[in-house]
Coordinates of C-alpha atoms in Angstrom, one line a residue:
X1 CA -31.1 -18.8 18.1
X2 CA -33.8 -20.1 20.3
X3 CA -37.2 -18.4 20.1
X4 CA -38.5 -16.5 23.2
X5 CA -41.1 -19.2 23.6
X6 CA -38.5 -21.9 23.8
X7 CA -36.4 -19.8 26.1
X8 CA -39.3 -19.0 28.4
X9 CA -38.7 -22.2 30.4
X10 CA -36.6 -20.4 33.0
X11 CA -39.3 -17.8 33.8
X12 CA -42.0 -20.5 33.8
X13 CA -40.0 -22.7 36.1
X14 CA -39.4 -19.8 38.5
X15 CA -43.1 -19.0 38.5
X16 CA -44.1 -22.6 39.2
X17 CA -41.6 -22.8 42.1
X18 CA -42.9 -19.6 43.6
X19 CA -46.6 -20.6 43.4
X20 CA -46.0 -24.3 44.3
X21 CA -43.8 -23.4 47.3
X22 CA -46.3 -20.9 48.5
X23 CA -49.2 -23.3 48.1
X24 CA -47.3 -26.0 50.1
X25 CA -46.5 -23.4 52.8
X26 CA -50.2 -22.5 53.1
X27 CA -51.1 -26.2 53.5
X28 CA -48.5 -26.7 56.3
X29 CA -49.8 -23.6 58.1
X30 CA -53.4 -24.7 57.9
X31 CA -52.8 -28.4 58.7
X32 CA -55.6 -29.8 60.9
X33 CA -58.1 -27.1 60.0
X34 CA -56.2 -24.1 61.3
X35 CA -57.3 -20.8 59.9
X36 CA -54.6 -18.2 59.2
X37 CA -55.7 -14.6 58.5
X38 CA -53.9 -11.4 57.7
X39 CA -55.4 -8.8 60.0
X40 CA -55.1 -5.1 60.8
X41 CA -56.3 -3.4 64.0
X42 CA -55.9 0.0 65.6
X43 CA -53.3 0.4 68.3
X44 CA -52.3 3.3 70.5
X45 CA -53.1 6.7 69.0
X46 CA -54.7 5.0 66.0
X47 CA -51.5 3.3 64.9
X48 CA -52.3 0.6 62.3
X49 CA -51.0 -2.8 63.6
X50 CA -50.5 -5.8 61.5
X51 CA -50.6 -9.5 62.5
X52 CA -51.2 -13.0 61.3
X53 CA -54.0 -14.7 63.3
X54 CA -53.9 -18.5 63.7
X55 CA -57.2 -20.0 64.9
X56 CA -57.5 -23.7 65.5
X57 CA -60.7 -25.3 64.2
X58 CA -61.8 -26.2 67.8
X59 CA -61.5 -22.6 69.0
X60 CA -64.9 -20.9 69.0
X61 CA -66.8 -18.4 71.2
X62 CA -68.6 -21.4 72.7
X63 CA -65.3 -23.3 73.3
X64 CA -62.7 -20.7 74.0
X65 CA -59.0 -21.7 73.6
X66 CA -55.9 -20.3 75.2
X67 CA -54.1 -17.6 73.3
X68 CA -50.5 -16.7 72.6
X69 CA -49.0 -13.4 71.5
X70 CA -45.9 -14.3 69.4
X71 CA -43.5 -11.5 68.4
X72 CA -40.4 -11.4 66.1
X73 CA -37.2 -9.6 66.8
X74 CA -35.6 -6.4 65.4
X75 CA -35.6 -6.0 61.6
X76 CA -37.7 -9.0 61.1
X77 CA -41.5 -9.5 60.6
X78 CA -44.4 -11.6 61.7
X79 CA -43.5 -14.5 59.3
X80 CA -40.2 -14.9 61.1
X81 CA -42.1 -16.4 63.9
X82 CA -43.9 -19.0 61.7
X83 CA -42.1 -22.0 63.3
X84 CA -43.4 -21.0 66.7
X85 CA -46.8 -19.9 65.5
X86 CA -47.5 -23.1 63.5
X87 CA -46.6 -25.4 66.4
X88 CA -48.5 -23.3 69.0
X89 CA -51.6 -23.4 66.8
X90 CA -51.2 -27.2 66.2
X91 CA -51.4 -27.5 70.0
X92 CA -54.8 -25.7 70.2
X93 CA -53.7 -22.1 70.9
X94 CA -55.0 -19.1 69.2
X95 CA -51.9 -17.3 68.0
X96 CA -51.4 -13.6 67.2
X97 CA -48.1 -13.3 65.3
X98 CA -47.6 -9.5 65.5
X99 CA -45.6 -7.1 63.4
X100 CA -43.9 -4.8 65.9
X101 CA -44.4 -1.0 65.4
X102 CA -42.3 0.2 62.5
X103 CA -41.8 -3.4 61.2
X104 CA -43.6 -5.3 58.4
X105 CA -47.0 -3.8 57.8
X106 CA -47.4 -2.2 61.2
X107 CA -47.4 1.6 61.3
X108 CA -45.6 3.9 63.7
X109 CA -41.9 4.0 64.4
X110 CA -39.8 1.1 65.6
X111 CA -39.5 1.1 69.4
X112 CA -42.7 3.2 69.9
X113 CA -45.7 2.2 71.9
X114 CA -44.0 -0.5 73.8
X115 CA -42.9 -2.0 70.4
X116 CA -46.7 -2.6 69.9
X117 CA -46.8 -5.3 72.6
X118 CA -49.5 -3.8 74.8
X119 CA -51.7 -3.3 71.7
X120 CA -51.1 -6.8 70.6
X121 CA -52.0 -8.3 74.0
X122 CA -55.1 -6.1 74.3
X123 CA -56.3 -7.2 70.8
X124 CA -55.6 -10.9 71.5
X125 CA -57.7 -10.7 74.7
X126 CA -60.6 -9.1 72.8
X127 CA -61.0 -12.0 70.4
X128 CA -64.2 -14.0 71.2
X129 CA -62.6 -17.4 70.7
X130 CA -59.8 -16.7 73.2
X131 CA -59.8 -17.7 76.9
X132 CA -58.7 -14.5 78.6
X133 CA -57.6 -16.4 81.7
X134 CA -55.1 -18.6 79.7
X135 CA -52.8 -16.2 77.8
X136 CA -49.1 -16.8 77.0
X137 CA -46.5 -14.4 75.7
X138 CA -43.6 -15.4 73.5
X139 CA -41.0 -13.2 71.9
X140 CA -37.6 -13.5 70.2
X141 CA -34.9 -11.0 70.8
X142 CA -36.5 -7.5 70.7
X143 CA -39.8 -9.4 70.5
X144 CA -39.1 -10.5 74.0
X145 CA -38.9 -6.8 75.0
X146 CA -42.2 -6.4 73.2
X147 CA -44.0 -9.0 75.2
X148 CA -42.4 -7.8 78.4
X149 CA -43.8 -4.3 77.6
X150 CA -47.2 -6.0 77.3
X151 CA -46.6 -7.8 80.6
X152 CA -45.6 -4.6 82.4
X153 CA -48.6 -2.7 81.0
X154 CA -51.1 -5.5 81.8
X155 CA -49.6 -7.5 84.7
X156 CA -52.8 -9.5 85.3
X157 CA -53.5 -10.3 81.7
X158 CA -51.3 -13.3 81.0
X159 CA -50.2 -16.5 82.8
X160 CA -46.8 -17.4 81.3
X161 CA -44.0 -16.0 79.1
X162 CA -41.2 -17.4 77.0
X163 CA -38.2 -15.3 76.1
X164 CA -36.3 -16.7 73.2
X165 CA -32.9 -15.1 73.0
X166 CA -34.1 -12.1 75.0
X167 CA -33.8 -10.6 78.5
X168 CA -35.5 -8.6 81.2
X169 CA -34.1 -5.3 82.2
X170 CA -31.8 -2.9 80.3
X171 CA -31.5 -1.9 77.6
X172 CA -35.3 -1.9 76.7
X173 CA -37.3 -3.8 79.3
X174 CA -38.4 -3.5 82.9
X175 CA -36.0 -5.2 85.4
X176 CA -36.9 -8.7 86.2
X177 CA -37.3 -10.2 89.7
X178 CA -38.1 -13.5 91.4
X179 CA -41.8 -12.6 91.0
X180 CA -41.9 -10.7 87.7
X181 CA -42.6 -11.6 84.9
X182 CA -45.0 -14.4 85.7
X183 CA -43.9 -18.0 85.0
X184 CA -40.9 -17.3 82.9
X185 CA -39.0 -19.7 80.6
X186 CA -35.8 -18.4 79.2
X187 CA -34.6 -20.2 76.0
X188 CA -31.1 -18.8 75.6
X189 CA -28.9 -20.6 73.0
X190 CA -25.3 -21.6 73.8
X191 CA -24.1 -19.4 70.9
X192 CA -26.3 -16.4 71.2
X193 CA -24.5 -13.4 69.8
X194 CA -26.1 -10.9 72.2
X195 CA -25.2 -12.3 75.6
X196 CA -23.1 -9.3 76.8
X197 CA -25.9 -6.8 76.0
X198 CA -28.7 -8.9 77.4
X199 CA -27.3 -10.8 80.4
X200 CA -23.9 -9.2 81.0
X201 CA -21.8 -12.3 80.2
X202 CA -19.2 -12.6 77.5
X203 CA -20.2 -16.1 76.4
X204 CA -23.8 -17.2 76.0
X205 CA -23.0 -20.7 77.4
X206 CA -22.2 -19.0 80.7
X207 CA -25.6 -17.3 81.0
X208 CA -26.4 -19.6 83.9
X209 CA -23.9 -17.7 86.0
X210 CA -25.2 -14.3 85.1
X211 CA -25.8 -12.1 88.2
X212 CA -28.7 -10.5 86.4
X213 CA -30.3 -13.8 85.6
X214 CA -29.8 -15.1 89.1
X215 CA -31.8 -12.2 90.5
X216 CA -34.7 -13.1 88.1
X217 CA -34.5 -16.7 89.3
X218 CA -34.4 -15.7 93.0
X219 CA -31.1 -17.5 93.7
X220 CA -27.5 -16.7 94.3
X221 CA -26.3 -20.1 92.9
X222 CA -25.4 -21.0 89.4
X223 CA -28.7 -21.8 87.6
X224 CA -29.1 -25.4 86.5
X225 CA -30.5 -25.7 82.9
X226 CA -33.8 -27.6 82.8
X227 CA -34.5 -27.3 86.5
X228 CA -37.8 -25.8 87.6
X229 CA -37.4 -22.9 90.1
X230 CA -40.4 -21.4 91.9
X231 CA -44.0 -22.4 91.5
X232 CA -46.3 -22.4 88.5
X233 CA -49.4 -22.0 90.7
X234 CA -47.9 -19.0 92.4
X235 CA -46.7 -17.5 89.1
X236 CA -43.1 -17.5 90.2
X237 CA -41.9 -20.5 88.0
X238 CA -38.6 -20.1 86.3
X239 CA -36.7 -22.4 83.9
X240 CA -33.6 -22.0 81.7
X241 CA -33.1 -23.9 78.5
X242 CA -29.9 -23.8 76.4
X243 CA -30.4 -25.2 72.9
X244 CA -27.2 -25.5 70.8
X245 CA -27.7 -22.8 68.2
X246 CA -27.2 -19.1 67.5
X247 CA -29.4 -16.1 68.1
X248 CA -31.1 -16.1 64.7
X249 CA -30.8 -19.9 64.7
X250 CA -33.7 -20.0 67.3
X251 CA -36.1 -19.6 64.4
X252 CA -35.1 -22.8 62.8
X253 CA -34.3 -24.9 65.9
X254 CA -36.6 -27.7 66.7
X255 CA -35.1 -27.6 70.3
X256 CA -35.8 -23.9 70.8
X257 CA -39.4 -24.2 69.4
X258 CA -40.0 -27.4 71.3
X259 CA -39.0 -25.9 74.6
X260 CA -41.5 -23.1 74.1
X261 CA -44.3 -25.5 73.4
X262 CA -43.4 -27.6 76.4
X263 CA -43.5 -24.5 78.7
X264 CA -46.9 -23.4 77.6
X265 CA -48.2 -27.0 78.0
X266 CA -47.0 -26.8 81.7
X267 CA -48.4 -23.3 82.4
X268 CA -51.5 -22.9 80.3
X269 CA -54.7 -24.9 80.4
X270 CA -56.8 -26.0 77.5
X271 CA -54.2 -26.8 74.9
X272 CA -53.9 -30.0 72.9
X273 CA -51.1 -32.2 74.2
X274 CA -48.4 -33.1 71.7
X275 CA -44.8 -34.1 72.3
X276 CA -42.2 -31.5 71.6
X277 CA -40.7 -33.7 68.9
X278 CA -44.0 -33.5 66.9
X279 CA -43.2 -30.6 64.6
X280 CA -44.0 -29.8 61.0
X281 CA -43.1 -26.1 60.7
X282 CA -39.8 -26.9 58.8
X283 CA -41.8 -28.1 55.8
X284 CA -43.3 -24.6 55.5
X285 CA -39.7 -23.1 55.7
X286 CA -38.5 -25.5 53.0
X287 CA -41.6 -24.6 50.8
X288 CA -41.0 -20.8 51.0
X289 CA -37.3 -21.4 50.5
X290 CA -38.3 -23.1 47.2
X291 CA -40.4 -20.1 46.4
X292 CA -37.3 -17.9 47.1
X293 CA -35.3 -19.9 44.6
X294 CA -38.1 -19.5 42.1
X295 CA -38.0 -15.7 42.6
X296 CA -34.4 -15.7 41.5
X297 CA -35.1 -17.9 38.4
X298 CA -38.1 -15.7 37.5
X299 CA -35.9 -12.6 37.6
X300 CA -33.4 -14.2 35.3
X301 CA -35.9 -15.7 33.0
X302 CA -37.9 -12.5 32.7
X303 CA -34.8 -10.5 31.9
X304 CA -33.8 -13.1 29.3
X305 CA -37.3 -12.9 27.6
X306 CA -37.5 -9.1 27.7
X307 CA -34.0 -8.5 26.3
X308 CA -35.0 -10.5 23.2
X309 CA -38.1 -8.4 22.4
X310 CA -38.0 -5.5 19.9
X311 CA -38.5 -2.9 22.7
X312 CA -35.1 -3.8 24.2
X313 CA -33.2 -4.7 21.0
X314 CA -30.8 -1.8 21.5
X315 CA -29.4 -3.6 24.6
X316 CA -28.4 -6.8 22.8
X317 CA -24.7 -7.1 22.2
X318 CA -22.0 -9.7 22.2
X319 CA -20.0 -9.6 25.5
X320 CA -16.3 -9.0 25.3
X321 CA -14.1 -10.2 28.2
X322 CA -12.1 -7.5 29.9
X323 CA -8.8 -9.4 30.1
X324 CA -7.0 -11.7 27.8
X325 CA -5.2 -13.5 30.6
X326 CA -5.1 -13.7 34.4
X327 CA -2.0 -11.6 34.8
X328 CA -0.8 -9.6 37.8
X329 CA -3.1 -6.7 37.0
X330 CA -6.1 -9.1 37.0
X331 CA -5.1 -10.7 40.2
X332 CA -4.8 -7.4 42.0
X333 CA -8.2 -6.4 40.7
X334 CA -9.7 -9.6 41.9
X335 CA -8.3 -9.4 45.4
X336 CA -9.3 -5.7 45.7
X337 CA -12.9 -6.6 44.7
X338 CA -12.9 -9.4 47.2
X339 CA -11.4 -7.6 50.2
X340 CA -12.6 -4.0 50.0
X341 CA -16.3 -4.6 50.8
X342 CA -15.4 -6.9 53.7
X343 CA -13.0 -4.4 55.1
X344 CA -15.5 -1.6 54.9
X345 CA -18.5 -3.5 56.3
X346 CA -18.1 -2.9 60.0
X347 CA -16.7 0.7 59.7
X348 CA -19.6 1.8 57.5
X349 CA -22.3 0.1 59.6
X350 CA -20.9 1.5 62.9
X351 CA -20.3 5.0 61.5
X352 CA -24.0 5.2 60.3
X353 CA -25.3 3.9 63.6
X354 CA -23.2 6.5 65.6
X355 CA -23.4 9.5 63.2
X356 CA -26.6 9.3 61.1
X357 CA -29.8 9.3 63.1
X358 CA -33.0 8.2 61.4
X359 CA -34.9 11.1 59.9
X360 CA -37.9 11.6 57.6
X361 CA -35.4 11.7 54.7
X362 CA -33.5 8.6 55.8
X363 CA -36.1 6.7 57.9
X364 CA -34.5 3.3 58.0
X365 CA -31.1 2.9 59.8
X366 CA -30.3 -0.5 58.4
X367 CA -31.1 0.6 54.8
X368 CA -29.0 3.7 55.3
X369 CA -26.1 1.4 56.5
X370 CA -26.5 -0.8 53.5
X371 CA -26.5 2.2 51.1
X372 CA -23.5 3.8 52.7
X373 CA -21.5 0.5 52.7
X374 CA -22.4 -0.1 49.1
X375 CA -21.5 3.4 48.0
X376 CA -18.2 3.3 50.0
X377 CA -17.3 -0.1 48.4
X378 CA -18.1 1.2 44.9
X379 CA -16.1 4.5 45.4
X380 CA -13.2 2.6 46.8
X381 CA -13.3 0.1 44.0
X382 CA -13.4 2.8 41.3
X383 CA -10.5 4.7 43.0
X384 CA -8.4 1.5 43.0
X385 CA -9.5 0.5 39.5
X386 CA -6.2 1.6 38.0
X387 CA -4.6 -1.3 39.8
X388 CA -7.0 -3.8 38.2
X389 CA -7.9 -4.9 34.6
X390 CA -9.5 -2.4 32.3
X391 CA -13.3 -2.8 31.8
X392 CA -14.2 -3.5 28.2
X393 CA -17.7 -3.6 26.8
X394 CA -18.8 -4.2 23.2
X395 CA -21.1 -1.1 23.4
X396 CA -22.2 1.3 26.1
X397 CA -25.7 0.1 26.9
X398 CA -28.2 2.9 26.2
X399 CA -29.7 4.3 29.4
X400 CA -33.3 4.4 28.5
X401 CA -33.8 0.7 27.6
X402 CA -31.5 -0.3 30.4
X403 CA -33.7 1.5 32.9
X404 CA -36.8 0.1 31.2
X405 CA -35.7 -3.5 31.4
X406 CA -34.7 -3.2 35.0
X407 CA -38.1 -1.8 35.9
X408 CA -40.0 -4.3 33.7
X409 CA -38.1 -7.3 35.1
X410 CA -38.6 -6.0 38.7
X411 CA -42.3 -5.5 38.0
X412 CA -42.8 -9.1 36.8
X413 CA -41.0 -10.5 39.8
X414 CA -42.8 -8.4 42.3
X415 CA -46.2 -9.1 40.7
X416 CA -45.5 -12.7 41.6
X417 CA -44.6 -11.7 45.2
X418 CA -47.9 -9.7 45.3
X419 CA -49.8 -12.8 44.1
X420 CA -48.3 -15.0 46.7
X421 CA -49.1 -12.4 49.4
X422 CA -52.7 -12.1 48.4
X423 CA -53.4 -15.8 47.4
X424 CA -51.4 -17.6 50.1
X425 CA -50.7 -15.0 52.8
X426 CA -47.0 -15.5 53.0
X427 CA -43.7 -14.0 51.7
X428 CA -40.8 -15.7 50.0
X429 CA -38.3 -16.7 52.6
X430 CA -35.8 -19.0 54.1
X431 CA -34.7 -18.3 57.6
X432 CA -33.7 -14.6 57.8
X433 CA -33.7 -14.0 54.1
X434 CA -37.1 -12.9 52.9
X435 CA -38.6 -11.1 49.8
X436 CA -41.8 -9.3 50.9
X437 CA -44.4 -7.3 49.1
X438 CA -43.8 -3.7 50.3
X439 CA -46.7 -1.6 51.7
X440 CA -47.4 1.9 50.6
X441 CA -45.0 3.5 53.1
X442 CA -42.2 1.1 52.1
X443 CA -42.7 1.9 48.4
X444 CA -42.2 5.6 49.2
X445 CA -39.2 4.9 51.3
X446 CA -37.7 2.8 48.5
X447 CA -37.8 5.8 46.2
X448 CA -35.4 7.5 48.6
X449 CA -32.8 4.7 48.8
X450 CA -33.0 3.3 45.2
X451 CA -30.8 6.0 43.8
X452 CA -27.7 5.6 46.1
X453 CA -28.0 1.8 46.1
X454 CA -28.3 1.7 42.3
X455 CA -25.4 4.1 41.9
X456 CA -23.3 1.8 44.1
X457 CA -24.1 -1.2 41.9
X458 CA -23.3 0.6 38.8
X459 CA -19.8 1.0 40.2
X460 CA -19.3 -2.5 41.8
X461 CA -20.8 -4.4 38.8
X462 CA -18.5 -2.5 36.4
X463 CA -15.7 -3.9 38.5
X464 CA -17.0 -7.4 38.4
X465 CA -17.4 -7.3 34.6
X466 CA -13.8 -6.1 34.5
X467 CA -12.7 -9.5 35.9
X468 CA -14.1 -11.5 32.9
X469 CA -11.4 -13.3 31.0
X470 CA -11.3 -14.3 27.4
X471 CA -11.9 -18.1 26.9
X472 CA -13.5 -18.6 30.3
X473 CA -16.3 -21.1 30.4
X474 CA -19.8 -19.9 31.5
X475 CA -19.4 -21.7 34.8
X476 CA -16.0 -20.1 35.4
X477 CA -17.3 -16.6 34.7
X478 CA -20.0 -17.0 37.2
X479 CA -17.7 -18.5 39.8
X480 CA -15.2 -15.7 39.5
X481 CA -17.9 -13.1 39.8
X482 CA -19.3 -14.7 42.9
X483 CA -15.9 -15.0 44.5
X484 CA -15.0 -11.4 43.7
X485 CA -18.3 -9.9 45.0
X486 CA -19.1 -12.2 47.9
X487 CA -15.9 -14.0 48.8
X488 CA -14.7 -11.4 51.3
X489 CA -18.0 -11.3 53.2
X490 CA -18.3 -15.1 53.1
X491 CA -14.7 -15.5 54.3
X492 CA -15.0 -12.8 57.0
X493 CA -18.3 -14.2 58.4
X494 CA -16.9 -17.8 58.2
X495 CA -13.9 -16.9 60.3
X496 CA -16.0 -15.0 62.8
X497 CA -18.3 -17.9 63.3
X498 CA -15.6 -20.5 63.3
X499 CA -13.9 -18.8 66.2
X500 CA -17.3 -18.3 67.9
X501 CA -18.2 -22.0 67.7
X502 CA -14.7 -23.0 68.8
X503 CA -14.4 -20.7 71.8
X504 CA -17.9 -19.5 72.6
X505 CA -16.6 -15.9 72.3
X506 CA -17.8 -13.6 69.5
X507 CA -14.8 -11.6 68.3
X508 CA -17.2 -9.0 66.9
X509 CA -19.1 -8.8 70.2
X510 CA -18.6 -5.0 70.0
X511 CA -21.4 -5.0 67.3
X512 CA -23.3 -8.3 67.3
X513 CA -26.2 -6.8 65.3
X514 CA -24.0 -6.0 62.4
X515 CA -22.6 -9.5 62.7
X516 CA -26.0 -11.1 62.3
X517 CA -26.9 -8.7 59.5
X518 CA -23.8 -9.9 57.6
X519 CA -25.3 -13.4 57.4
X520 CA -27.9 -12.2 54.9
X521 CA -25.2 -11.0 52.5
X522 CA -23.5 -14.4 52.5
X523 CA -26.5 -15.4 50.3
X524 CA -27.5 -12.2 48.7
X525 CA -24.2 -11.1 47.3
X526 CA -23.7 -14.3 45.3
X527 CA -27.1 -13.8 43.7
X528 CA -26.2 -10.2 42.8
X529 CA -23.0 -11.5 41.1
X530 CA -24.9 -14.1 39.1
X531 CA -27.4 -11.5 37.9
X532 CA -24.5 -9.3 36.8
X533 CA -22.9 -12.0 34.7
X534 CA -26.3 -13.2 33.4
X535 CA -27.1 -9.6 32.2
X536 CA -23.6 -9.0 30.8
X537 CA -23.7 -12.2 28.7
X538 CA -26.9 -10.8 27.0
X539 CA -26.2 -7.1 26.8
X540 CA -22.4 -6.9 26.7
X541 CA -22.4 -4.3 29.4
X542 CA -23.0 -3.8 33.1
X543 CA -25.7 -1.1 33.2
X544 CA -28.8 -3.2 32.8
X545 CA -27.7 -5.8 35.4
X546 CA -26.7 -3.0 37.9
X547 CA -29.9 -1.1 37.5
X548 CA -31.9 -4.3 38.0
X549 CA -30.1 -5.4 41.2
X550 CA -30.3 -1.8 42.5
X551 CA -34.1 -1.9 42.3
X552 CA -34.3 -5.5 43.7
X553 CA -31.9 -5.0 46.6
X554 CA -33.6 -1.7 47.6
X555 CA -37.0 -3.4 47.7
X556 CA -35.6 -6.4 49.6
X557 CA -33.9 -4.3 52.3
X558 CA -36.7 -1.7 52.7
X559 CA -39.5 -4.2 53.0
X560 CA -37.5 -6.4 55.4
X561 CA -36.2 -3.9 58.0
X562 CA -37.4 -1.4 60.6
X563 CA -38.6 2.1 60.0
X564 CA -37.4 4.5 62.7
X565 CA -37.9 7.9 61.0

């Protein structure tokens, strides 16, 4: 048997990827002498607001620079706007990338205080290196409503605005007109999932014919994408851009980001001219994506090292596959494991949204949705277990060391996340998937949700282990687990988006938010399945792996979503 020292390479590699990726991300952010600071400031009623402040080297009190308030969308955080923030700062703008109220590290409840927009604009204007006469506003999705709230509260305090995948008017913003907001660029992708809610059209590609948008552009004709309407000097300029991507795809679209930089180049004075094609933000995204991979490897490597220590010796056991062959009982179990979570996904998410309001006890709607869906899937799987293979373990893993190794492994992984947050000022992310260090409020919220989510994984991972087959190779064991746990969600999401890209119509347009949320689980569920098999191969049971994923998934969801209660 290899010694723990020799087997420590997986944890070491994970740690190196985490730190190396974060260091590279910091270098991309600060390219050209840009300073990036994690700040807090007091908002309305003393609400603590969080933001990342990007300050170009040339921006000083003696040589003030234009400023931009950049805001993320619902259930995201300030780092989601990094692509925009980096490119704005490279063009000489001071950028305040805000956490909305109830998001990230900002206090208060989601949707409160104008989403935090007026507070953000007021703070940006107070900075000594910012030219108050040259302020831009940019927001994605609900971040658009955030900056519109700022524009409505302080109508003379900005010069131009970019709405990325957002809208004026209902449901959460002031109605737009030919004169308000000032100098508007709408970047609305051809495959935006929220076109019906935002602009009243079934297909995003048809937004140029939206009656609501026509009123904002001051015309009764179909709007021509790329054509300038109104006057920049008069503050009535309007333009529509339609990059070929989705609503969340705006964050990783060079076209969507480039359109925003171009608009501010036209409407704000004092920036540094750069062509829209001159972008480097994606290197930061790749770097934090590498860190995210490193996080998974660190989790696996730490578990592997810990289970070999004397403290966790009672967990070590030889795994015994549940089935001798892939007979009819095995196949039924496999398909039930694959299909049940996908079939329950929309019903559970919609039921929670309609029937379970956020409260002090259950303060995060999305986390409640995830917990209910996970529990419903586990209960359904256990109820249908008689149709599948019998779960066999060499021993029943003792609870105390199983809980201990789950907590110890999570602690090691999140200490690395804490180090990245403090040393490099970033989280571990790729696109909409992000592992963040929770703040004090989020740690307390996690204590509420960790029990139901972990109970759910104790059930679902028992079912996954029940699909192991005698004689399977290591690779096949992992593949079967991934397919069983994630195949349904992957298949469902793939079909939805295949139809969307083919027709322009979202078949789940009745709930586009849940559709977008599902994208995360296309990546998260395979990782959970791999952790389950990895832990089973070292402990012979499902408990340690289920407890570990229960803790990690709870922290992942709680730190990355909105707090309403």
